[in-house]
Short mmCIF file of C-alpha atoms in Angstrom, two decimals:
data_model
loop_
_atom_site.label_atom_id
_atom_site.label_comp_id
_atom_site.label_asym_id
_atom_site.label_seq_id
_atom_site.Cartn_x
_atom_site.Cartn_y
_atom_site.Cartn_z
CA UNK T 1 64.33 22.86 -109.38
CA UNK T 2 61.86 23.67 -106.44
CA UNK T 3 62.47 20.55 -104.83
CA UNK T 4 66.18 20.38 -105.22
CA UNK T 5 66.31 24.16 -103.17
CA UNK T 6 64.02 22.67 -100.49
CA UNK T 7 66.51 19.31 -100.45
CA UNK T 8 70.08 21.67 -100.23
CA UNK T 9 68.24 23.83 -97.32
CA UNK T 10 67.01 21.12 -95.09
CA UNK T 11 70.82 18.82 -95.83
CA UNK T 12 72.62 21.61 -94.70
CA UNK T 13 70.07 21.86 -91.38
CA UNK T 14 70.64 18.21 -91.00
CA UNK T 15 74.79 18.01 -92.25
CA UNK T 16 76.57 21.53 -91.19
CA UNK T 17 78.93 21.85 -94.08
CA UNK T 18 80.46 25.42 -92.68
CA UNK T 19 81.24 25.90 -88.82
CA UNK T 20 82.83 29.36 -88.72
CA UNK T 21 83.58 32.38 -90.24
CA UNK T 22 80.86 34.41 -92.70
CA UNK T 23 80.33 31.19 -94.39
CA UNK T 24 79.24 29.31 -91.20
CA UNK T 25 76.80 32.71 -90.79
CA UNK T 26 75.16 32.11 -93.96
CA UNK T 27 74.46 28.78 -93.23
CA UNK T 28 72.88 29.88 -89.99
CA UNK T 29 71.13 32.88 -91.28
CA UNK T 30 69.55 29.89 -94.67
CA UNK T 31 69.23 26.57 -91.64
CA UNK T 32 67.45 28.35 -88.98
CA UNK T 33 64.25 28.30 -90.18
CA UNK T 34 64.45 24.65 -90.91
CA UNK T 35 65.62 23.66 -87.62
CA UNK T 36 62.99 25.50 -85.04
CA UNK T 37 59.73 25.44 -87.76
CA UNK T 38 60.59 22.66 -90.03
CA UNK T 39 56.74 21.11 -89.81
CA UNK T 40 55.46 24.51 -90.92
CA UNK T 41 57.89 24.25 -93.67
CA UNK T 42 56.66 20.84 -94.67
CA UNK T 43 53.16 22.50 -94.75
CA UNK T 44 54.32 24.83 -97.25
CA UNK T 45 56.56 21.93 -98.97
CA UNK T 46 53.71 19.62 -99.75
CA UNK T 47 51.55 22.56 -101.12
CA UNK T 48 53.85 23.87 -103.01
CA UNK T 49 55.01 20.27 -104.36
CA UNK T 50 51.50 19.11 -104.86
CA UNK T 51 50.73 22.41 -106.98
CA UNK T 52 53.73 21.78 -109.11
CA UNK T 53 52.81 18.63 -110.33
CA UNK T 54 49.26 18.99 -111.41
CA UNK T 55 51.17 21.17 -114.78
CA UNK T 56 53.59 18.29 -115.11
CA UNK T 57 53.32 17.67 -119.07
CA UNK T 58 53.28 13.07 -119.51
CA UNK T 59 56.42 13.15 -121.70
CA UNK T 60 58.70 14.16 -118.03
CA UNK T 61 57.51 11.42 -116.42
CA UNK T 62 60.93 10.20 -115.65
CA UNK T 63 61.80 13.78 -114.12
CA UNK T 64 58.95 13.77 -112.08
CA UNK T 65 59.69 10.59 -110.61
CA UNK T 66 62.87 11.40 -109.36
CA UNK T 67 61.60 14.68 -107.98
CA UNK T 68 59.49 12.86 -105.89
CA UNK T 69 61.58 10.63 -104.57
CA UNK T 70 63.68 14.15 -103.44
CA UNK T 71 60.51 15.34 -102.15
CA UNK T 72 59.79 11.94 -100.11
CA UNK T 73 63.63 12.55 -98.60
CA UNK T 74 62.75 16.40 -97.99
CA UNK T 75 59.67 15.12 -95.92
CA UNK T 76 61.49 12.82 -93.83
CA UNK T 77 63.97 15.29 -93.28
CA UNK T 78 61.90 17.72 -91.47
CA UNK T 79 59.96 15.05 -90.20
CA UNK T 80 63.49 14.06 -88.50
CA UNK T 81 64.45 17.55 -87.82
CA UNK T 82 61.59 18.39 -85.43
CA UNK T 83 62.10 14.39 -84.15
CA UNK T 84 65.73 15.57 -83.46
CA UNK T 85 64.83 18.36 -81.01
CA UNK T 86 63.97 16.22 -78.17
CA UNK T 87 67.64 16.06 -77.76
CA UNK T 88 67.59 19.83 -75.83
CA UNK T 89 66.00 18.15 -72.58
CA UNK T 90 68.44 15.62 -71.69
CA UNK T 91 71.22 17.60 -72.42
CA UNK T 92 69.92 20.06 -69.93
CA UNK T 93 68.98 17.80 -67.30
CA UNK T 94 72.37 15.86 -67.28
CA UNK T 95 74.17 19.43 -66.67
CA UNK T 96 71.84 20.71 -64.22
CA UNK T 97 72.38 17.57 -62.51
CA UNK T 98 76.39 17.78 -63.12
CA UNK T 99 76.78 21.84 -62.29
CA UNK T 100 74.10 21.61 -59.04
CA UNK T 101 74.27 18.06 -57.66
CA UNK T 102 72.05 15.06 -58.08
CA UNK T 103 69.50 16.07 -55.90
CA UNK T 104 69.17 19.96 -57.32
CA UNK T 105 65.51 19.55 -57.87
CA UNK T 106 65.05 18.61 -54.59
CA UNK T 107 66.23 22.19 -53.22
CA UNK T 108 63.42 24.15 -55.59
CA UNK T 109 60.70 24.59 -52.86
CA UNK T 110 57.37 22.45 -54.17
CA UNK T 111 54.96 25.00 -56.52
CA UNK T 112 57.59 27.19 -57.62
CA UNK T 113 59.28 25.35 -60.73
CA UNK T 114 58.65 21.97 -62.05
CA UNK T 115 59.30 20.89 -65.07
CA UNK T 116 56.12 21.34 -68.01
CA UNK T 117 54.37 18.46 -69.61
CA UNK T 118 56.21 17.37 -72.54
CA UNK T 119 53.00 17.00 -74.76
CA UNK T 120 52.07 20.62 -74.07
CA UNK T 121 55.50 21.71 -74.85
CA UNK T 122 55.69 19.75 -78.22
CA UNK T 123 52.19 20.72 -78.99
CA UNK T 124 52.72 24.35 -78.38
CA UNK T 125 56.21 24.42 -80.05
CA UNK T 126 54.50 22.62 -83.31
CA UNK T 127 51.31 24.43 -83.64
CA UNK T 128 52.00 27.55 -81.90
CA UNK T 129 56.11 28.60 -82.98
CA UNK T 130 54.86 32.39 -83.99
CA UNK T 131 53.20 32.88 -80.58
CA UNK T 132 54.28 36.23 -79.04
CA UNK T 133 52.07 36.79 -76.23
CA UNK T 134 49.95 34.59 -73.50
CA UNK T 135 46.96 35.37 -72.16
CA UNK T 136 47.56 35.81 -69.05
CA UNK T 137 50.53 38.33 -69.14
CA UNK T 138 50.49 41.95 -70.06
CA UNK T 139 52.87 43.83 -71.67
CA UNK T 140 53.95 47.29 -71.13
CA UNK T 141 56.21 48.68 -74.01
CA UNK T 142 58.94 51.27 -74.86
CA UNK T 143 59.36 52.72 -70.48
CA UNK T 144 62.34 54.53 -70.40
CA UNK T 145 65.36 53.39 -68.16
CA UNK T 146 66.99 56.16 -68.72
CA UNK T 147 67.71 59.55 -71.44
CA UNK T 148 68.25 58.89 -75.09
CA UNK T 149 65.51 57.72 -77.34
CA UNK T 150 64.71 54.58 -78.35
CA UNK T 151 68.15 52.52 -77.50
CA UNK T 152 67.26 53.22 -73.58
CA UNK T 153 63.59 51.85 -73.59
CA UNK T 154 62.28 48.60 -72.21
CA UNK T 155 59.06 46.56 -72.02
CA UNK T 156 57.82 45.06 -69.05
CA UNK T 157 55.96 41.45 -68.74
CA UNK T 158 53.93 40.78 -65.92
CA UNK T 159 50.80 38.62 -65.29
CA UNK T 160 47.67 40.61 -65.78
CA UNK T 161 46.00 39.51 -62.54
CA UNK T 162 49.51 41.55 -60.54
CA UNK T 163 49.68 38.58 -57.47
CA UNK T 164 51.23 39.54 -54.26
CA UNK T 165 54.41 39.14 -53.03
CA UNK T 166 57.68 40.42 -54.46
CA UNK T 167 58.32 39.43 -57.83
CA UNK T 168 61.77 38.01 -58.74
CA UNK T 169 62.63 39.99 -62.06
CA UNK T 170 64.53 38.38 -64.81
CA UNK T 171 66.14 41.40 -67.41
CA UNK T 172 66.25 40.14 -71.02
CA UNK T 173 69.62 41.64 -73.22
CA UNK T 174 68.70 41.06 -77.00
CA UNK T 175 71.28 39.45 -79.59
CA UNK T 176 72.77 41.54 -82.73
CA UNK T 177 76.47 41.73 -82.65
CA UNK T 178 76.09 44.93 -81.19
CA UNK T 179 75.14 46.42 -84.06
CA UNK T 180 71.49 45.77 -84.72
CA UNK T 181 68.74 44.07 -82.23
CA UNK T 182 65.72 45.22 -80.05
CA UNK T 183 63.83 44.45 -77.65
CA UNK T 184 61.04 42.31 -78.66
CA UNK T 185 62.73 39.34 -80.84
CA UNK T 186 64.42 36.98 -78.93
CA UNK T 187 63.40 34.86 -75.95
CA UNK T 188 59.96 36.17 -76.35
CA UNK T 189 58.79 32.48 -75.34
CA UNK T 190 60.79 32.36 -72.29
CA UNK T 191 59.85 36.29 -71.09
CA UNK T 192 55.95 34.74 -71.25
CA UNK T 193 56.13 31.50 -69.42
CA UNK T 194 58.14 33.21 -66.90
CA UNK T 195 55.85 36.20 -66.24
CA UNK T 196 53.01 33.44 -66.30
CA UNK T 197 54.80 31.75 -63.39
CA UNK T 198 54.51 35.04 -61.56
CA UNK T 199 57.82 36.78 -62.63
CA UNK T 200 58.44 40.21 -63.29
CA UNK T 201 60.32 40.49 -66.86
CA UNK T 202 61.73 43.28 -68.54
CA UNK T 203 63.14 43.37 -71.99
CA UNK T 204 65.88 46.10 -72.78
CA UNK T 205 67.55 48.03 -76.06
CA UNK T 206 70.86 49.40 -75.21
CA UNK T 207 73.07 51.67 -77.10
CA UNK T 208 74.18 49.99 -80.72
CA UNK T 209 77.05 50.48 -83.40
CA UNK T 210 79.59 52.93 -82.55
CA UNK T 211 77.75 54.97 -79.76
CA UNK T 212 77.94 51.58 -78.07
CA UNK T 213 81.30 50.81 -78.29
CA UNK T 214 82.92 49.33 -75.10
CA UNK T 215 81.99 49.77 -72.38
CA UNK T 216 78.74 51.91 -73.26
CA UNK T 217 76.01 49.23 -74.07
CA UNK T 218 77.44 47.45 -70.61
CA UNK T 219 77.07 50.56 -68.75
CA UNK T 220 73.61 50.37 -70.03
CA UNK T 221 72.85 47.37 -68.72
CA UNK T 222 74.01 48.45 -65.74
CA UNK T 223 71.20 51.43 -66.03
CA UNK T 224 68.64 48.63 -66.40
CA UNK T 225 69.41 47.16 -63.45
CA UNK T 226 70.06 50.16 -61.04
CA UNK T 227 66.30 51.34 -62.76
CA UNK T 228 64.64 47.88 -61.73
CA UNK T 229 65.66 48.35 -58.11
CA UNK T 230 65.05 51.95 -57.69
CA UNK T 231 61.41 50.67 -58.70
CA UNK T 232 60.99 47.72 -57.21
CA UNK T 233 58.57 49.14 -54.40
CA UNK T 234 56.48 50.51 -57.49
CA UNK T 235 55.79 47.52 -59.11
CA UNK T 236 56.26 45.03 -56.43
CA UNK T 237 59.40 43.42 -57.28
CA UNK T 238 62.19 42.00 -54.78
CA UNK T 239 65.40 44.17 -55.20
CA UNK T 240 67.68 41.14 -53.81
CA UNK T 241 66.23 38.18 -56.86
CA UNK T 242 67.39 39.78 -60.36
CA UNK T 243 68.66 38.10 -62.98
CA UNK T 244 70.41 38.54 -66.30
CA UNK T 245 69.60 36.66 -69.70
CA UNK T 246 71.27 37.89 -73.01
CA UNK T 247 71.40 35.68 -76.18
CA UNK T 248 74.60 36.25 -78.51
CA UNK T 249 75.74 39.66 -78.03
CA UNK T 250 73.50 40.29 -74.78
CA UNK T 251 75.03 37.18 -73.75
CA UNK T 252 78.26 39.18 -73.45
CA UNK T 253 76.77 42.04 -71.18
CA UNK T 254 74.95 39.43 -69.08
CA UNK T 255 77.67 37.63 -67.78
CA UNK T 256 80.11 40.96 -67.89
CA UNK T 257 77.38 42.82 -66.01
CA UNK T 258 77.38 39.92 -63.70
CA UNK T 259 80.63 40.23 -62.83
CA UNK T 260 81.33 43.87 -62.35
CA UNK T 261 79.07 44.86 -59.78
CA UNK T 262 79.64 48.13 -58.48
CA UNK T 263 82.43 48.88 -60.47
CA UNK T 264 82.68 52.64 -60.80
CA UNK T 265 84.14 52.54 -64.63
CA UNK T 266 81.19 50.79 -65.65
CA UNK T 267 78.69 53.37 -63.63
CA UNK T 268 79.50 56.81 -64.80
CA UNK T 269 77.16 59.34 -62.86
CA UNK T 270 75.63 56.40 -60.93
CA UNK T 271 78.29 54.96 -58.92
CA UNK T 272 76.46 54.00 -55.35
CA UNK T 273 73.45 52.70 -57.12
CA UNK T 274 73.62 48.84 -56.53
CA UNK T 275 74.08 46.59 -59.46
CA UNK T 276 74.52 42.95 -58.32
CA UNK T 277 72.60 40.49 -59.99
CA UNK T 278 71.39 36.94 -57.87
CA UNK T 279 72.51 35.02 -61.04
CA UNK T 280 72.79 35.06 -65.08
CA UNK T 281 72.30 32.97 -68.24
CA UNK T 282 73.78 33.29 -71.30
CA UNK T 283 72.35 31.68 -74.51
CA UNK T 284 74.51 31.44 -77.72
CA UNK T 285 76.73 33.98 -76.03
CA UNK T 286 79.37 35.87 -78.24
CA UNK T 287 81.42 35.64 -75.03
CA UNK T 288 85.21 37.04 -76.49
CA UNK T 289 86.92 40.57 -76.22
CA UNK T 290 85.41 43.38 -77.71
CA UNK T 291 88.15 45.95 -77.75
CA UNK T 292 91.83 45.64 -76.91
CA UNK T 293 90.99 47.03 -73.40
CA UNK T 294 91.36 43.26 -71.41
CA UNK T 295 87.71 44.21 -69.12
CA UNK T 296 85.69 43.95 -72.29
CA UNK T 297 86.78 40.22 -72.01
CA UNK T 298 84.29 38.08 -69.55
CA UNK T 299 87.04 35.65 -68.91
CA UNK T 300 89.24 38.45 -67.87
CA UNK T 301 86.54 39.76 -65.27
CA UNK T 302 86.00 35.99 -63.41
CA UNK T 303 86.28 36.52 -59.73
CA UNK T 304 85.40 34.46 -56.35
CA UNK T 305 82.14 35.91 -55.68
CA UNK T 306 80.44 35.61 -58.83
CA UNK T 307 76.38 34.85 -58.58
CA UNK T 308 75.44 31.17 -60.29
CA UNK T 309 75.65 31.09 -63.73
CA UNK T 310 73.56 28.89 -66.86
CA UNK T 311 75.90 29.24 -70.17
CA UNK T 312 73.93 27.71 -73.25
CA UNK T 313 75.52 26.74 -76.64
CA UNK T 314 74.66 25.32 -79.20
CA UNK T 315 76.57 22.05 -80.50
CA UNK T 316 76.18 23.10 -84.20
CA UNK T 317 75.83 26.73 -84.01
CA UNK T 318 77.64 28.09 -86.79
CA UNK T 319 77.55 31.57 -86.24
CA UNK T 320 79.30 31.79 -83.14
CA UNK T 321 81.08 28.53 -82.68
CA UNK T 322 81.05 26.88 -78.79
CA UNK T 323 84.75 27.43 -78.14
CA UNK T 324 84.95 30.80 -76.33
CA UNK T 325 81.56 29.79 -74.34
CA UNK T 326 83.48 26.95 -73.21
CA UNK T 327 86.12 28.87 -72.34
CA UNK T 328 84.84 31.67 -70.06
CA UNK T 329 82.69 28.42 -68.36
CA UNK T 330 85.92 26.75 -67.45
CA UNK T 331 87.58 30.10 -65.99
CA UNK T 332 84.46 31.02 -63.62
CA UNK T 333 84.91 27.11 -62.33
CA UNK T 334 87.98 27.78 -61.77
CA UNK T 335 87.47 30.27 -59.41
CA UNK T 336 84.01 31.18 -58.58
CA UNK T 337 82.40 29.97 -55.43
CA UNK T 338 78.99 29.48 -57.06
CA UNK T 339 77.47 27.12 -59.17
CA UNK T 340 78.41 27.22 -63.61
CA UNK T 341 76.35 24.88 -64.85
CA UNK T 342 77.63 25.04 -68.81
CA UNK T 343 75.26 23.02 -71.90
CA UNK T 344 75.63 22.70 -74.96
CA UNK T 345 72.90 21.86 -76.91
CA UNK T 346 72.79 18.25 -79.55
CA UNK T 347 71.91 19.89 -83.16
CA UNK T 348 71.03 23.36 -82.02
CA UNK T 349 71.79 26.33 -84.08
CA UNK T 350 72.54 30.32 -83.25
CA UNK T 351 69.69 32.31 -82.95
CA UNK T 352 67.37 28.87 -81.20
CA UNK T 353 64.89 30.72 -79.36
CA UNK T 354 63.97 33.47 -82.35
CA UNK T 355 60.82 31.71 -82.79
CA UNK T 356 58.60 29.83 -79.59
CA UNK T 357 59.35 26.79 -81.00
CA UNK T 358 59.58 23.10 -79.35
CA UNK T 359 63.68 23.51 -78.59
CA UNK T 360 62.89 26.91 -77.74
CA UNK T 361 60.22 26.48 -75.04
CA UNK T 362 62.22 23.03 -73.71
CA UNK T 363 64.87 25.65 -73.17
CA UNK T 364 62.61 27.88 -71.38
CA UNK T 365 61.56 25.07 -69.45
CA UNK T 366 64.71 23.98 -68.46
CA UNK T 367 66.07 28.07 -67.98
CA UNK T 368 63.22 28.43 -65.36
CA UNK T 369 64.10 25.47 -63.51
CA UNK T 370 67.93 26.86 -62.91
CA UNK T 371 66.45 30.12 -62.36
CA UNK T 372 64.34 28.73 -59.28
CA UNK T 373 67.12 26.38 -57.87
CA UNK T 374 69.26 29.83 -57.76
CA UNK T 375 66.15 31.14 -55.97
CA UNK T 376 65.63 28.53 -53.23
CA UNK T 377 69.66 28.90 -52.07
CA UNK T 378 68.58 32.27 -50.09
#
């Protein structure tokens, strides 16, 4: 019976049998580990396999033969499902290339990005997928952006040996559906290699449930970024190079944040302070209305003058399906002067960067990359 859970789990990572609605969430919420950490599950799979058989009584030797064929099938398919993430580099390279031009890498100025060695990226993602912190970076937790307990606190990653120079800062906005979420789950891989590469990052909470019903948890976001420019000078930072990455729900405030700069609904007692962001990324990016009101819509808020923007789906993410991300891309081409570079993702799921796993820190990789080509353009 062990072996024919193990064999549903990893067919339904390999053959999506539900893409939306709570069904196509359940399959997210029972695939995801066995799409980022499927070696570690193999680990576990053999052990547990292996001590299973040694109290196999002779007379079900038929049975046992059979459930080892299903266990040679379950082996291959992780094997194959951690084979299968290679596919996240391409795909981002061939819409970097399409949304910036041929010759984008090019334009990054030599020692800022450059793509990381594959081995140490497979190596790391294999051996290393719980990895929360680096060595090199510090950091600070639970500095408050602004009154109100815990859902207006952020932590801040920086290197540990605080180089010169302004920092460009890169603000993290956490998935959850609005509804649940903090600070320190998501993205945790990218937040490191970036503040490794000298970035300043900060990772934000932001009013939940109810209390942040449109447009409250955007005005928060908002907060976070008027809060990282009134301290720039403090802790070194250039005030001109922020960004915004959100996954899922954050997704949504990132690229509405984006485009509402200085917008005095959205800045309630703070109205002067500056809130223009150099670019923004959204990853799995619940990217539809959240009230009848049409501004909590991103597509409704396009507009000419809109910074560069990465929007990351996943081909097979069941939880929030690709076609509203698709959408709000094809309205900000439509009539933003800047660069949308939009990717989706060959066999990726919701939720891809929970763990620093392989896809997750190719993603990174790749997220950097665009995040220095926005640089380089002034």
């Amino acid at each position: 019976m062990t072996v024919v859970i193990w064999a549903l789990f990893v067919a339904m990572a390999l053959w999506v049998p539900f893409g939306r609605g709570a069904l196509g969430f359940v399959v997210f919420i029972l695939t995801m580990t066995c799409n980022e950490i499927p070696l570690i599950l193999l680990v576990v799979f053999v052990a547990s396999v292996a001590a299973t058989l040694t109290d196999v009584p002779p007379e079900d030797g038929p049975l046992t033969a059979v459930a080892l064929g299903l266990a040679v099938l379950v082996v291959l398919g992780l094997v194959w499902l951690q084979v299968r993430a290679r596919s996240v580099r391409p795909a981002f390279e061939a819409a970097l290339t399409t949304g910036l031009g041929p010759a984008w890498r090019t334009r990054i100025p030599s020692g800022s990005a450059r793509p990381l060695r594959r081995a140490v990226l497979w190596m790391s993602g294999i051996l290393l997928p719980f990895q929360r912190h680096r060595r090199t970076v510090e950091r600070v937790r639970d500095v408050p952006y602004a009154a109100g307990g815990r859902a207006h606190l952020l932590d801040i990653y920086r290197r540990k040996d605080r180089r010169t120079g302004q920092q460009p800062v890169v603000i993290h906005l956490h998935s959850g559906g609005f509804v649940s979420g903090g600070k320190s789950r998501e993205s945790v891989a990218l937040l490191n290699q970036l503040a490794d590469h000298g970035w300043f990052g900060v990772s934000a909470n932001y009013t939940l449930r109810s209390a942040g019903a449109f447009p409250e948890s955007l005005i928060d976001t908002k907060r976070v970024i008027a809060w990282v420019r009134a301290h720039s000078r403090e802790h070194g930072t250039d005030p001109v190079r922020i960004y915004l990455v959100g996954a899922s729900a954050g997704g949504h405030l990132a690229i509405s944040a984006a485009l509402t700069a200085q917008t005095p609904r959205f800045q309630p007692g703070f109205e002067d302070a500056d809130t223009s962001v150099a670019g923004a990324v959204a990853l799995y990016g619940y990217l539809g209305a959240r009230s009848s009101d049409p501004a909590s819509a991103p597509a409704q808020l396009v507009r000419p003058d809109a910074p560069p923007m990465l929007i990351v789906q996943g081909s097979t993410d069941t939880a929030l399906p690709s076609d509203e991300a698709r959408t709000v891309a094809d309205s900000l081409r439509s009539v933003s002067e800047s660069p949308v570079v939009y990717v989706e993702l060959p066999d990726t799921q919701h939720s891809f960067d929970f763990f620093a796993s392989v896809r997750s820190r190719l993603a990174a990789d790749a997220i950097e990359s665009f995040l220095d080509w926005t640089r380089s353009q002034g």
